[in-house]
Structure formats: C-alpha cells, structure tokens
Short mmCIF file of C-alpha atoms and ligand atoms in Angstrom, two decimals:
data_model
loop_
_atom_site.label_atom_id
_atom_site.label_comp_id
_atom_site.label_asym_id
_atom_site.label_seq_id
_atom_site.Cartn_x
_atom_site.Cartn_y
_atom_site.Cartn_z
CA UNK A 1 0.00 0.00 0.00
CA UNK A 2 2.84 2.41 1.03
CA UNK A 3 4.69 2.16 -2.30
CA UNK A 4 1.16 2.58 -4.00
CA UNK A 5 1.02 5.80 -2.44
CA UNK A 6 4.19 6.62 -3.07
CA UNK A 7 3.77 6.02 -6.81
CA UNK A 8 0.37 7.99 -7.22
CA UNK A 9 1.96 11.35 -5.22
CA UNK A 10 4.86 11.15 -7.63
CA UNK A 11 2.48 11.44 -10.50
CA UNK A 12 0.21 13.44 -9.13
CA UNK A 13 1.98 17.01 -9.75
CA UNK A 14 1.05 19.72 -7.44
CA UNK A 15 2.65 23.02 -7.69
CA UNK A 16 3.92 24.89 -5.40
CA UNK A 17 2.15 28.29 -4.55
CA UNK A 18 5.31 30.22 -6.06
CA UNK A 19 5.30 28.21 -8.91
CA UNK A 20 1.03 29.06 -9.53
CA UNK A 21 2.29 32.88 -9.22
CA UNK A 22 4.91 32.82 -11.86
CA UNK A 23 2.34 31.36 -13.60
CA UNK A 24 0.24 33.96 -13.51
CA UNK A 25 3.37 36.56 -13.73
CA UNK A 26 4.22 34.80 -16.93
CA UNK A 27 0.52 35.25 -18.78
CA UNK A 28 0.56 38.74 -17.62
CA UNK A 29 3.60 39.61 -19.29
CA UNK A 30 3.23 38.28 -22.73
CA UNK A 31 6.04 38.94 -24.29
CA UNK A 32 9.59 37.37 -24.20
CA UNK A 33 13.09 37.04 -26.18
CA UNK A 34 14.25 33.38 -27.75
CA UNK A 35 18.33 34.03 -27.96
CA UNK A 36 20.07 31.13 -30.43
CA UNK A 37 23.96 31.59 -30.09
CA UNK A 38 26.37 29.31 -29.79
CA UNK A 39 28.66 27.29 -31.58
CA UNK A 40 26.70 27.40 -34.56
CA UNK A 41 26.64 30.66 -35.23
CA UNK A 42 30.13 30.82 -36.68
CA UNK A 43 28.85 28.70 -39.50
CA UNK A 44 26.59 31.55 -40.35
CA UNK A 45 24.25 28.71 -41.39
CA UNK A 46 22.15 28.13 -38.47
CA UNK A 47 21.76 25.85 -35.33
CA UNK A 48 21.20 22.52 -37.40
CA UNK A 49 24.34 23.05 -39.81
CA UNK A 50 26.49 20.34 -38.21
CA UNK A 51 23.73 18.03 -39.17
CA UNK A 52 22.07 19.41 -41.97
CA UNK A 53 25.96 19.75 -43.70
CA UNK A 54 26.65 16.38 -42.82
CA UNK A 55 29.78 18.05 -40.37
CA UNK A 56 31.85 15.15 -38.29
CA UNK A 57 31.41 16.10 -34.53
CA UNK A 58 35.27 16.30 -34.56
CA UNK A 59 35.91 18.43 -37.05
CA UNK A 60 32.42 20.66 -35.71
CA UNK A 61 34.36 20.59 -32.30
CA UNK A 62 36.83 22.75 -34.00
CA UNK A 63 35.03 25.21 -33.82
CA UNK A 64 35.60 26.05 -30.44
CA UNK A 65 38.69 27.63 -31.09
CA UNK A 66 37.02 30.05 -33.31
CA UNK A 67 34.23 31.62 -30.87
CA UNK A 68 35.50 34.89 -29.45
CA UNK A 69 32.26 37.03 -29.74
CA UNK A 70 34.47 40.37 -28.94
CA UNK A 71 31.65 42.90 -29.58
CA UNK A 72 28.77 40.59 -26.77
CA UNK A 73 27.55 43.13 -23.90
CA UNK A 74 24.94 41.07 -21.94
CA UNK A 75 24.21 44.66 -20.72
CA UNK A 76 23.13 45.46 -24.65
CA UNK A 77 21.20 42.50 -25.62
CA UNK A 78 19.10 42.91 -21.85
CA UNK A 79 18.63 46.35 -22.40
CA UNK A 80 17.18 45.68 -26.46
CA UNK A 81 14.69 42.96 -24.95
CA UNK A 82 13.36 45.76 -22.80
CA UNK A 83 13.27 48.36 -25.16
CA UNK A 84 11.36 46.12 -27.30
CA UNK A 85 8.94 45.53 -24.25
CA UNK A 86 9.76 42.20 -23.91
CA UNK A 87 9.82 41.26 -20.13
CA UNK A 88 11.72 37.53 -20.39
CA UNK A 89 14.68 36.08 -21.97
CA UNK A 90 14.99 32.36 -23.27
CA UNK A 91 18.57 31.81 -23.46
CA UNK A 92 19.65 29.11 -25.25
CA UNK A 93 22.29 27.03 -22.25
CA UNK A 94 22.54 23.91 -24.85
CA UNK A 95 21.42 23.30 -28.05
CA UNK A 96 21.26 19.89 -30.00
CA UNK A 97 25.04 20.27 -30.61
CA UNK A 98 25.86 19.55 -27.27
CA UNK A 99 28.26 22.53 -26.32
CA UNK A 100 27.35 24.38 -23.17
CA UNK A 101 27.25 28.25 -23.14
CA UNK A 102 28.33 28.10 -19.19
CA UNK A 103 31.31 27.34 -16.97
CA UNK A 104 29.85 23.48 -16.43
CA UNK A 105 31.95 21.02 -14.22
CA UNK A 106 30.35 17.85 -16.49
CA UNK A 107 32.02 18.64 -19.91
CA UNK A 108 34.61 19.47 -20.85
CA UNK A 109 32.88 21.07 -24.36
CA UNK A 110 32.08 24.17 -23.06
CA UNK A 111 32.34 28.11 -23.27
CA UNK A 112 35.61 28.02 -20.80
CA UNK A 113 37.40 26.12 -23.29
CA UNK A 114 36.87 28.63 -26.04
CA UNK A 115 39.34 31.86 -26.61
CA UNK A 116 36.40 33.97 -25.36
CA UNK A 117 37.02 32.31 -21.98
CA UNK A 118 33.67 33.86 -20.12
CA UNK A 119 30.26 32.10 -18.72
CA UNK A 120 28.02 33.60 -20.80
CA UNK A 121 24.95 32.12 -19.15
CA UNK A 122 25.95 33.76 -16.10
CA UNK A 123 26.57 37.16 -17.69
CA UNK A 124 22.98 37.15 -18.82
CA UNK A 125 21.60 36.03 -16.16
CA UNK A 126 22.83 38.85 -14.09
CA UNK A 127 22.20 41.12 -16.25
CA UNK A 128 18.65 40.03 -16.51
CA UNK A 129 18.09 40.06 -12.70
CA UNK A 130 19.99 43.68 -12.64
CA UNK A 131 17.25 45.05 -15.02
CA UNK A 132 14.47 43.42 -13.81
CA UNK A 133 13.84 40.52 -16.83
CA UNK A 134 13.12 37.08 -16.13
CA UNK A 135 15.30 34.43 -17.11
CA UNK A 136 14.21 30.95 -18.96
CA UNK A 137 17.21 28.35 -19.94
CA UNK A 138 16.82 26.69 -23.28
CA UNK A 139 18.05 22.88 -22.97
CA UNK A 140 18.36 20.46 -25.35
CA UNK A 141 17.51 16.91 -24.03
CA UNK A 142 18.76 15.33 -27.88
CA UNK A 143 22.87 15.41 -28.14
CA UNK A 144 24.15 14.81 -31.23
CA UNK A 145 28.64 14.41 -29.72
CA UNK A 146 28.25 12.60 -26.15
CA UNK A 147 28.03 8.47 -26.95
CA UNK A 148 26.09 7.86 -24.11
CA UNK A 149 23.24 9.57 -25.87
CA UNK A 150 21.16 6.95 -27.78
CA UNK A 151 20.92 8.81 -30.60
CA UNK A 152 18.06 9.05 -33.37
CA UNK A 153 18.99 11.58 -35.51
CA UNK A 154 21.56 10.73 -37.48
CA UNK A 155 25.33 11.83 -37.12
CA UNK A 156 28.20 11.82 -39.53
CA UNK A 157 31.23 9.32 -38.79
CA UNK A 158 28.90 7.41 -36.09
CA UNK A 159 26.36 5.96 -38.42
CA UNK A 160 23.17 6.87 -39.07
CA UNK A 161 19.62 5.65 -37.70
CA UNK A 162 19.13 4.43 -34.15
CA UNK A 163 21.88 3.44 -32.32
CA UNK A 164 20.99 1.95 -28.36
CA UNK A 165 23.35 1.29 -25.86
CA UNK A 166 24.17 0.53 -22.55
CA UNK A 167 25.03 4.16 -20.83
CA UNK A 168 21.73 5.52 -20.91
CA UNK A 169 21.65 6.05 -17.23
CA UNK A 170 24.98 7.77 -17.61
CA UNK A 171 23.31 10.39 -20.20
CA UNK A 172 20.03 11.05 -17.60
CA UNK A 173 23.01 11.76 -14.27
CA UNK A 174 24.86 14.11 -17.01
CA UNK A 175 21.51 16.28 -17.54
CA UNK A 176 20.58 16.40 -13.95
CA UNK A 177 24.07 17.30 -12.76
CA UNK A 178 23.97 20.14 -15.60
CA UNK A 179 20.21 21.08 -14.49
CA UNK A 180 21.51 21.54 -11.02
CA UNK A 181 24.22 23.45 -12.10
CA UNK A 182 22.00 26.09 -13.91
CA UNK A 183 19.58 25.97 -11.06
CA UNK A 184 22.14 26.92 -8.37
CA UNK A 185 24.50 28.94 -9.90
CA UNK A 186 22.60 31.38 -12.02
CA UNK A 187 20.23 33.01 -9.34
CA UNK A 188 16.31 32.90 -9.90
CA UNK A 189 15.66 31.05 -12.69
CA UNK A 190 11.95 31.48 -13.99
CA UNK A 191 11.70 28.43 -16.53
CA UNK A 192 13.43 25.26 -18.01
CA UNK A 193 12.37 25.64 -21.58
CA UNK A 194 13.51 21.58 -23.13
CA UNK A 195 13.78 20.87 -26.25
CA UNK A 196 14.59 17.83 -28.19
CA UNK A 197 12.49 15.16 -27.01
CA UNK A 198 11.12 14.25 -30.11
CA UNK A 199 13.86 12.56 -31.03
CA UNK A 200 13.23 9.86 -28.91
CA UNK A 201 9.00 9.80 -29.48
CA UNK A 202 6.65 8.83 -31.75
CA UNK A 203 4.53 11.85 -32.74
CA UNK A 204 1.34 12.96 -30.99
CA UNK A 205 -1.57 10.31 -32.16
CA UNK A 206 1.10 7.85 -33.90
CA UNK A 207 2.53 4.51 -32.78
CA UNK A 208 5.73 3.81 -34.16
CA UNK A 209 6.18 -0.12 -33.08
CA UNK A 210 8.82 -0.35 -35.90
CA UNK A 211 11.13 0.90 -33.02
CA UNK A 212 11.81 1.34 -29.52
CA UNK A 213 12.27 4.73 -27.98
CA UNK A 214 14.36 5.34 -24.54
CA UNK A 215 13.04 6.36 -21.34
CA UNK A 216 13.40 10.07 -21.18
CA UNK A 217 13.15 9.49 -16.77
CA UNK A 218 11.75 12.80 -17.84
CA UNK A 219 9.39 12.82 -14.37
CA UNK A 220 12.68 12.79 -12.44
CA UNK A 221 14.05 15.55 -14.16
CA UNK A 222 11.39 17.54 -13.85
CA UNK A 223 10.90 16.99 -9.95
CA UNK A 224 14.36 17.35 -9.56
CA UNK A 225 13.99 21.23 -11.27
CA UNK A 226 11.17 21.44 -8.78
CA UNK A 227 12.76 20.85 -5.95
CA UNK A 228 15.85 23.52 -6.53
CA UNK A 229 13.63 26.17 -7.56
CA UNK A 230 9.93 25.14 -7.39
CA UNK A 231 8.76 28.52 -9.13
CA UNK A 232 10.65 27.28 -12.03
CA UNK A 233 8.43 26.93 -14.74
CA UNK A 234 9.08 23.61 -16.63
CA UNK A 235 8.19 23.39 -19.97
CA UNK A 236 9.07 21.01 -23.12
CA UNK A 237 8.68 21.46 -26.68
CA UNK A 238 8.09 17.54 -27.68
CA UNK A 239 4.85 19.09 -29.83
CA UNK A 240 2.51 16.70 -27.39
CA UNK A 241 -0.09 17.17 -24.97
CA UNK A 242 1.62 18.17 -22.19
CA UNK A 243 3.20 15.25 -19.94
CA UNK A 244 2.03 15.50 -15.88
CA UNK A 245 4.90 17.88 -13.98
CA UNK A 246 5.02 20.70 -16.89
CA UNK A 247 3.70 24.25 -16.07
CA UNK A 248 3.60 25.50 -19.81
CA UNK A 249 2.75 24.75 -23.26
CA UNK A 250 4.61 25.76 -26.05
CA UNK A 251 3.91 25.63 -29.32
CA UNK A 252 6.78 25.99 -32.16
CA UNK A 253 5.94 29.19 -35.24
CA UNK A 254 2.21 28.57 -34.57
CA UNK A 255 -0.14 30.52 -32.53
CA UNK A 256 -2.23 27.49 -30.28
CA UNK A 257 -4.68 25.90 -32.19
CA UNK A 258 -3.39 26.83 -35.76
CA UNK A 259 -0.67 24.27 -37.29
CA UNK A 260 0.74 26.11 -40.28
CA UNK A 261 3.56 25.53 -40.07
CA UNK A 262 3.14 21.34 -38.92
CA UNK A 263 4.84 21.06 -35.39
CA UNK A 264 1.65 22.14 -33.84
CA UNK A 265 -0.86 19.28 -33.90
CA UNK A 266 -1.34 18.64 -30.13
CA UNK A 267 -4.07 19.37 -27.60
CA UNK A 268 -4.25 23.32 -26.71
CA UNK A 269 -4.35 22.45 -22.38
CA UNK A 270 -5.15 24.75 -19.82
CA UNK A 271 -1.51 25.75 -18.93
CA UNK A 272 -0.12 28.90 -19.54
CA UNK A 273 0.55 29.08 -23.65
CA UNK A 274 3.06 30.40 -25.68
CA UNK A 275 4.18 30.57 -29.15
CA UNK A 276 7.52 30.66 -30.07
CA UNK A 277 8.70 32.49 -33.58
CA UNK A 278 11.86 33.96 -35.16
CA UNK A 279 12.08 37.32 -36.42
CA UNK A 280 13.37 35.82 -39.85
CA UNK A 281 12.98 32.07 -40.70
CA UNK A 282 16.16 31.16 -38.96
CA UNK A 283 16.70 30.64 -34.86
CA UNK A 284 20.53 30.69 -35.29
CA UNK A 285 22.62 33.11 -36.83
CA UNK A 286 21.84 32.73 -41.19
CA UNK A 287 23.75 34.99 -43.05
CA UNK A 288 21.93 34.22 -46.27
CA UNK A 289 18.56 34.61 -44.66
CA UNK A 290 17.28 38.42 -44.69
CA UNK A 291 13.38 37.11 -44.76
CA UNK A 292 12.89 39.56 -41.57
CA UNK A 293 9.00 40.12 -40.66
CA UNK A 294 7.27 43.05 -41.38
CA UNK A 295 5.98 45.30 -38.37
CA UNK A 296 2.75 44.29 -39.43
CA UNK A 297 3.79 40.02 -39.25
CA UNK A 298 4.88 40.65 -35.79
CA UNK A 299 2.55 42.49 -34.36
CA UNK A 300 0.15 39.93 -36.29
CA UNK A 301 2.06 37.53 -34.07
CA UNK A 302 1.92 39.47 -30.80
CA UNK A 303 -2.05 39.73 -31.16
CA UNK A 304 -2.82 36.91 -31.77
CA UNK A 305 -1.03 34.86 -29.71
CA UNK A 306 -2.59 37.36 -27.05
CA UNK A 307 -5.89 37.25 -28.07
CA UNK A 308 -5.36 32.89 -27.96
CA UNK A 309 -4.48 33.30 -24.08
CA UNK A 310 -0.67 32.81 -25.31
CA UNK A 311 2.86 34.36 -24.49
CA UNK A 312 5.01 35.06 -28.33
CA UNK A 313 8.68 34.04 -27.56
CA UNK A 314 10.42 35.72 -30.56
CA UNK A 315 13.59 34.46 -31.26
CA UNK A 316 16.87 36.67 -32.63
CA UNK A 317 19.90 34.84 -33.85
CA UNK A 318 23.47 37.16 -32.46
CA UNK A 319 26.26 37.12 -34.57
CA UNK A 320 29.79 35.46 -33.59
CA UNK A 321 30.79 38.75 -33.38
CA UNK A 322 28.78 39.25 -30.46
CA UNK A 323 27.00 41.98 -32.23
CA UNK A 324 22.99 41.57 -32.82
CA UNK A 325 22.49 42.47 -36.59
CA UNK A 326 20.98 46.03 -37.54
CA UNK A 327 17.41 44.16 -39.19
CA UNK A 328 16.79 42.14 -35.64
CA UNK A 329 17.39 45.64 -33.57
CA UNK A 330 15.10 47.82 -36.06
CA UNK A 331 12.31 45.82 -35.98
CA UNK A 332 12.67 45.17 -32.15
CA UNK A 333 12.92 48.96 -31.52
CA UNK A 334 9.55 49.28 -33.68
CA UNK A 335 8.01 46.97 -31.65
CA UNK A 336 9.05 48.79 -28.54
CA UNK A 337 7.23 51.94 -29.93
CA UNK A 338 4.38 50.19 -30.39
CA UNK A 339 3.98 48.21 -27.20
CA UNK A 340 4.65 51.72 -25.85
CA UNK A 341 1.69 52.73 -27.19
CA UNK A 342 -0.67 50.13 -27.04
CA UNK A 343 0.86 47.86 -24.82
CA UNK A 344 -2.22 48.20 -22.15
CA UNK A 345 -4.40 46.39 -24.82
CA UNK A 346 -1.77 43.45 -24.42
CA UNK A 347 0.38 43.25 -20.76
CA UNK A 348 -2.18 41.77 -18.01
CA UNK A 349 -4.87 40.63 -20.82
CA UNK A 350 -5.99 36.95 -21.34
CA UNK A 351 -7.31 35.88 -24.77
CA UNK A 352 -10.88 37.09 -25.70
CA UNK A 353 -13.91 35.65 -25.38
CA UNK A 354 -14.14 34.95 -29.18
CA UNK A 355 -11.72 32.97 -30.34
CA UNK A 356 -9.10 34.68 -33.63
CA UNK A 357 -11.70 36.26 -36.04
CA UNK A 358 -10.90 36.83 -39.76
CA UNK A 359 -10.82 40.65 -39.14
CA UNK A 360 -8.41 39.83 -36.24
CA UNK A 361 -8.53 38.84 -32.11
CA UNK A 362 -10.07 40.36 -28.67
CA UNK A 363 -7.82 40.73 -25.79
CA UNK A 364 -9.66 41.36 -22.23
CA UNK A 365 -9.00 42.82 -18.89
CA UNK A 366 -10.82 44.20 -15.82
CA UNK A 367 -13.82 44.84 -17.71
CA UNK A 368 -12.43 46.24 -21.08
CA UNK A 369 -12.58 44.79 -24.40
CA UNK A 370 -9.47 45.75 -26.23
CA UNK A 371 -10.84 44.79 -30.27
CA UNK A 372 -7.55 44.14 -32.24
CA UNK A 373 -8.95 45.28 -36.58
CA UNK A 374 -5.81 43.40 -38.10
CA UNK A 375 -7.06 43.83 -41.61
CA UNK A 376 -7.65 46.47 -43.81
CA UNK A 377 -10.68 45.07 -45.61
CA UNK A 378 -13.25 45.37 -43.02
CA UNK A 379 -15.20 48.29 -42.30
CA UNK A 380 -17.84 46.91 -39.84
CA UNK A 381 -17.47 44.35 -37.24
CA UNK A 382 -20.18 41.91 -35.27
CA UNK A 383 -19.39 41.35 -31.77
CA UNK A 384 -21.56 38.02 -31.31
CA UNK A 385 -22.42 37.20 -27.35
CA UNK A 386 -20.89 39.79 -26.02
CA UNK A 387 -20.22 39.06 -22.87
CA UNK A 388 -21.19 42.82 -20.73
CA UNK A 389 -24.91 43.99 -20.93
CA UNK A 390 -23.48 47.27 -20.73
CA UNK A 391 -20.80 49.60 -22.75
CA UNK A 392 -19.75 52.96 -20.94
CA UNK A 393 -17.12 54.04 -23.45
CA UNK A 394 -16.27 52.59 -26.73
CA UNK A 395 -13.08 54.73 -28.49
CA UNK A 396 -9.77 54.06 -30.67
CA UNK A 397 -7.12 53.75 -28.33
CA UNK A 398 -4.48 55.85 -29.15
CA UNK A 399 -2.00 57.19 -26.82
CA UNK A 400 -1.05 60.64 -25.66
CA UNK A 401 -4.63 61.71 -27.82
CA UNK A 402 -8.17 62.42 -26.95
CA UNK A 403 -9.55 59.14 -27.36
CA UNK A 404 -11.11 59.32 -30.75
CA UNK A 405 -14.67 57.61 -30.51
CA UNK A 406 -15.91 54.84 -32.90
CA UNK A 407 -19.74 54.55 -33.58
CA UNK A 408 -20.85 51.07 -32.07
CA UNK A 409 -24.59 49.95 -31.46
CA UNK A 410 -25.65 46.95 -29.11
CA UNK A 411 -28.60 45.00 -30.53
CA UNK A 412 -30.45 42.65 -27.43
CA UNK A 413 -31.65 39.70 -27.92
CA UNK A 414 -33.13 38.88 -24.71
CA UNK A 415 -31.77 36.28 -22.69
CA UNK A 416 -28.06 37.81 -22.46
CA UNK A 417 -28.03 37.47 -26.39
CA UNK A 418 -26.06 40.77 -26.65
CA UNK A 419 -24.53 41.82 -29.80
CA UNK A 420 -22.22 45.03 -30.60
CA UNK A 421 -21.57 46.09 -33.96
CA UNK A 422 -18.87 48.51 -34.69
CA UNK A 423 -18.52 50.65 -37.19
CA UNK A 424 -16.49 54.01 -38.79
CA UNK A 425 -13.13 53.28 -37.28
CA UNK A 426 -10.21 54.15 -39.55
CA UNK A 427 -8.11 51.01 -41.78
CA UNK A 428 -5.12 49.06 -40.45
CA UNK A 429 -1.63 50.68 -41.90
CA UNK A 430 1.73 49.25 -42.42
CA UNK A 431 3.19 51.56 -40.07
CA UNK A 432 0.19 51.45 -37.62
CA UNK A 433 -1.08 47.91 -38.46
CA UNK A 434 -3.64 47.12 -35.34
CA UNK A 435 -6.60 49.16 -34.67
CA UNK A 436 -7.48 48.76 -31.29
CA UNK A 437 -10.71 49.88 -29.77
O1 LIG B 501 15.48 21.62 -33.45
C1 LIG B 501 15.10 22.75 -32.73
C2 LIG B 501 15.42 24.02 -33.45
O2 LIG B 501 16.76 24.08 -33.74
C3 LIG B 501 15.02 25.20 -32.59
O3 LIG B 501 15.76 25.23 -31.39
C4 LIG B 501 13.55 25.13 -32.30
C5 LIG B 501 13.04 26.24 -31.42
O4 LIG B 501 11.73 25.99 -31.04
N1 LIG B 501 13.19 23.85 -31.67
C6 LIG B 501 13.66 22.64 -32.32
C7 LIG B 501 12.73 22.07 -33.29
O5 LIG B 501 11.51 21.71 -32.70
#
C-alpha cells in the first residue's frame, strides 16, 4: 500500500504556490526574447548546420577555437529585450550540438574552453536580474557528440539511424548534474524551456512499433527542477499534450490551435501558452537569410497569440561577433514603440472571449474589451455574445490623444443574447497595423 502511495503522489503534480504565481506573472507579461547563439553561429548557417551539412562532430568541435564574440555586452542585448517591451529572456544554455554556453563542471565542451574564456549564461543572467527581466534556460535533451546519448537523428562518422546502448543512465546523471548546475548557480531562474524530445518519441496520435524509444526518466528531471527552484516553470517542446509535472505549453511558429507551419498538432491544455517564432525564418545566426517580418507580421504575431491566451517568444539569432544584426534591432525597436503605445491592450490581458476572427482577435482585462482590426478590408465588425450587458465608453485607443470615438450599437436579444456592432473606425496601416478599440 505504502509504495502505491508513493507512486500515485509522484504522479500526481502539485505546484507549489510560487510556482502558480509565476504562472500567472508569466501570462501577464506576454512577451519574451528566444536568444540562439552558440557554436553554430560561426557557420553563419544556423543551429542545425552540423547536421544538416553532414559536419563530423570532430571536425564541428573545432570550432571552439574560433568563438570569441568580442563585440557581446549582456548589458546590450538585456537592455534591447526591454526596449522592445519584452519582459523575459529564453537563453539558449545547450542546443542539439551539445556545447554548453556556461562554466559546467560535467564537460569538458564548453564556453571556458573557447578563446572567449567567459560564462556567458551567467553574464545574462545577471544582467537580466539587474534590469528586472526574467530568465528561462533553453536545454536540449537530444545530443548529437556525447556516446552515451542513444541517438536518433543521425550523425556523420557514427552511423546513421538508431543506435541503443548501454550508458543511458549515464546520459540522464549528465543532464541532472547540468540542471543543477543552472539551477544553483545562475540566481532565480523562472523556466526550463527543453527541447529535443522528439527525437526519442513517436509523434502525438502515432505509434511507431517499428522501433523502440528510450526512457526520457523525464518525471525525475522535472521533480528534480522542482525541488531547486519550485517557481521554475518547466516546460518542453516535444509538440505533445503536455506530460504531468510541466507548467507550460509551447507551441513551435504557430499561434495554439493553428498548425501552419506542422509542429503544432497537439491538444491546446489549460496551462499557460506560448508561441515561439523567429524574427526571420532562422533561430541561429543565417547569413543568407534576410526574410525579416514586417511590423505588421509581428505584431500579427503578438495579437494573436494574445488574443489565444498565449505568451510570443520571438527568437533573434546574435552574430559570432557578439553583435545583434541592424534588421533584428530595427524591428525590435519598432516593436518597442508600439507596445509603448498600445501595450495596455496586451500586458495583463488573457485571450478574448471569441476565439481569432478573420478581421483579427479580442484581448480582455478588468472589464475592457481591447478589439484588435488586423485587416484592412473590413469596415464593420459583429461582436456576437458579447459578454457585458453594458458599454460605458467605446473609443480608438491611441495614446497621448483624446480618445477618438468609434460609432458602435448593441442589438439585445433577450436572454443575455447581446450583440455590438462597430462601425467608422479608420483602416489598419503598415506603419500602424492594429486598430485597437
Ligand atoms: O530543433 C530545434 C530548433 O533548432 C530550434 O531550437 C527550435 C526552437 O523551437 N526547436 C527545435 C525544433 O523543434
């Protein structure tokens, strides 16, 4: 009976009351930073070049004697998140290559051994806690270099296909030695953001028999991040449902309950949400990639990511040079002056009681309907089952202006059937591309 008990408590999750208020903190906020840099960046070809190139991880492990980033200023890169309104960082500790961006005592393929010679995990960490941003480590559970990682994905010079053998174990101690590590050395961390365990699961709804897939001992890794820091919010990007023990759902370039883009098929759950994009259609560094959204794309994003009761994570890739490049800050800084202006209608809201419209998404808070007109071909809009008998004040929000009204009417149908229609409001521009009443 005891070890019954013991079992159903472990998978029973509970979280801890600090853990239910970052929860909160984190939908309130909205808004974060995805950093890819590592590593990969020298390349110039993005985070998946050593596979994608067909790179052997000896000769990619030369590469280490190449990253000197001589222009990076954790100061800088906190100080653009914020200007841009963002209120998190995801910083990428790990990614699939295996190298770690901090001074870890468990490998020696790390950011020590490189000329640069500086934790840069911890320099962003403090930097973040100096000016007030939370911080959420990236961590890849899938290693393509360590051979005690039964490997999926295939990797030049080691075969390809599945390869299982007997140091599994030996992988799971590495990650929770390195999880403690960035747990207890880096100050209040907010989130565990994993990636990579797809690579070791079938898809969401399919059985692959024709294989077996390792046991991730994910539960334990999880506990064991809730029991350093139990505010930290654990999330995992394995595109499934989420798993008991996780405090977020994220869901990879589409906003929840859209699938575009074909990593987005699961269940949308009643966790706290985000979506995670890049500002151009890389997440590391891609010097022939200049496909940077438009204004308009990301505050597309923003909205309605918002207005679907989700966080947007948007991702910039730094240069080896340690610089960010000119495209990633301009369009940051735009968004800044927009969140400046209308970032009421956003920080603090949940999604709307309609879910995205054609026209485009409702945000809501304390008793205000913040409409969000996304495109320019609409010139009257049907508010169906509204959810207020009443409207007091119905106006374009516009900072540091009289508020402009909008002509609205309510037609009741009896029965709390209430309907608002909206019209005369002026079109969606590419400089000003959300109307917000
Ligand atoms: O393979 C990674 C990829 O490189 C990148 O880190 C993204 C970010 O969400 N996640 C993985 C793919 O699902």
């Amino acid at each position: 009976l005891l070890s019954f008990c013991s079992f159903a408590q472990q998978k029973n999750y509970i979280p801890a009351k600090s853990n239910l208020q970052m929860r909160e903190w984190f939908q309130n906020n909205k808004f974060g930073m995805f950093i890819h840099w590592g590593l990969y960046s020298i390349l110039g070809d993005a985070e998946w070049v050593m596979n994608n190139e067909d790179i052997h991880v000896n000769d990619y492990a030369k590469l280490e004697d190449f990253f000197n980033p001589i222009y990076f200023n954790a100061h800088d890169w906190v100080a653009q998140a914020k200007r841009a309104g963002m209120k998190y960082i995801t910083l990428v500790t790990r990614h699939h290559d295996g190298f770690s961006m901090w001074n870890t005592k468990y490998s020696d393929y790390n950011i020590m051994h490189t000329p640069f010679h500086r934790d840069i995990v911890k320099e962003i960490a403090e930097e973040c806690h100096k000016q007030g941003i939370k911080i959420f480590f990236y961590y890849s559970l899938l290693d393509w270099r360590r051979t005690d990682y039964s490997y999926w994905t295939g990797r030049t010079g080691q075969g390809t296909g599945r390869s299982v053998h007997g140091k599994w174990n030996d992988y799971i101690q590495f990650m929770k030695n390195q999880l403690t590590e960035l747990l207890t050395n880096y100050g209040t961390v907010s989130g565990i953001w994993f990636d990579g365990y797809w690579d070791q699961t079938p898809e969401e709804g399919k059985n692959r028999k024709d294989t077996t897939f390792v046991d991730w001992h994910i539960r334990e890794l999880y506990d064991l991040i809730h029991k350093l820091q139990p505010q930290c919010m654990v999330g995992d990007n394995h595109h499934l449902t989420p798993l008991p023990g996780e405090d977020f759902q994220m869901f990879e370039r589409d906003i929840p309950g859209q699938n575009a883009h074909g990593l987005s098929f699961q269940k949308v759950s009643q966790l706290p949400l985000e979506t995670c994009a890049t500002l151009n259609d890389s997440w590391g560094f891609n010097i022939k990639d200049d496909n940077y959204k438009t204004l308009k794309k990301f505050v597309d994003l923003l909205v309605g990511a918002a207005g679907s009761n989700a966080n947007l994570l948007m991702n910039i890739g730094p240069m080896p040079n340690g610089k960010i490049a000119d495209p990633f800050k301009e369009k940051l800084d735009s968004m800044g002056v927009w969140m400046g202006a209308y970032g009421e209608s956003i920080y603090g809201t949940r999604g709307g009681y309609l879910p995205l419209q054609k026209w485009g998404a409702i945000t809501q808070k304390n008793g205000k309907v913040f409409v969000h007109i996304l495109s320019d071909n609409v010139s009257e809009i049907t508010l169906n089952d509204f959810p207020y008998r009443k409207i007091t004040k119905c106006y374009l929000m516009q900072k540091e202006q009289n508020p402009q009204n909008v002509q609205w009417k309510i037609r009741d149908f009896g029965k709390h059937q209430i309907e608002v229609v909206i019209n005369n409001f002026p079109k969606p521009t590419p400089s000003n591309p959300d109307v917000v009443i």
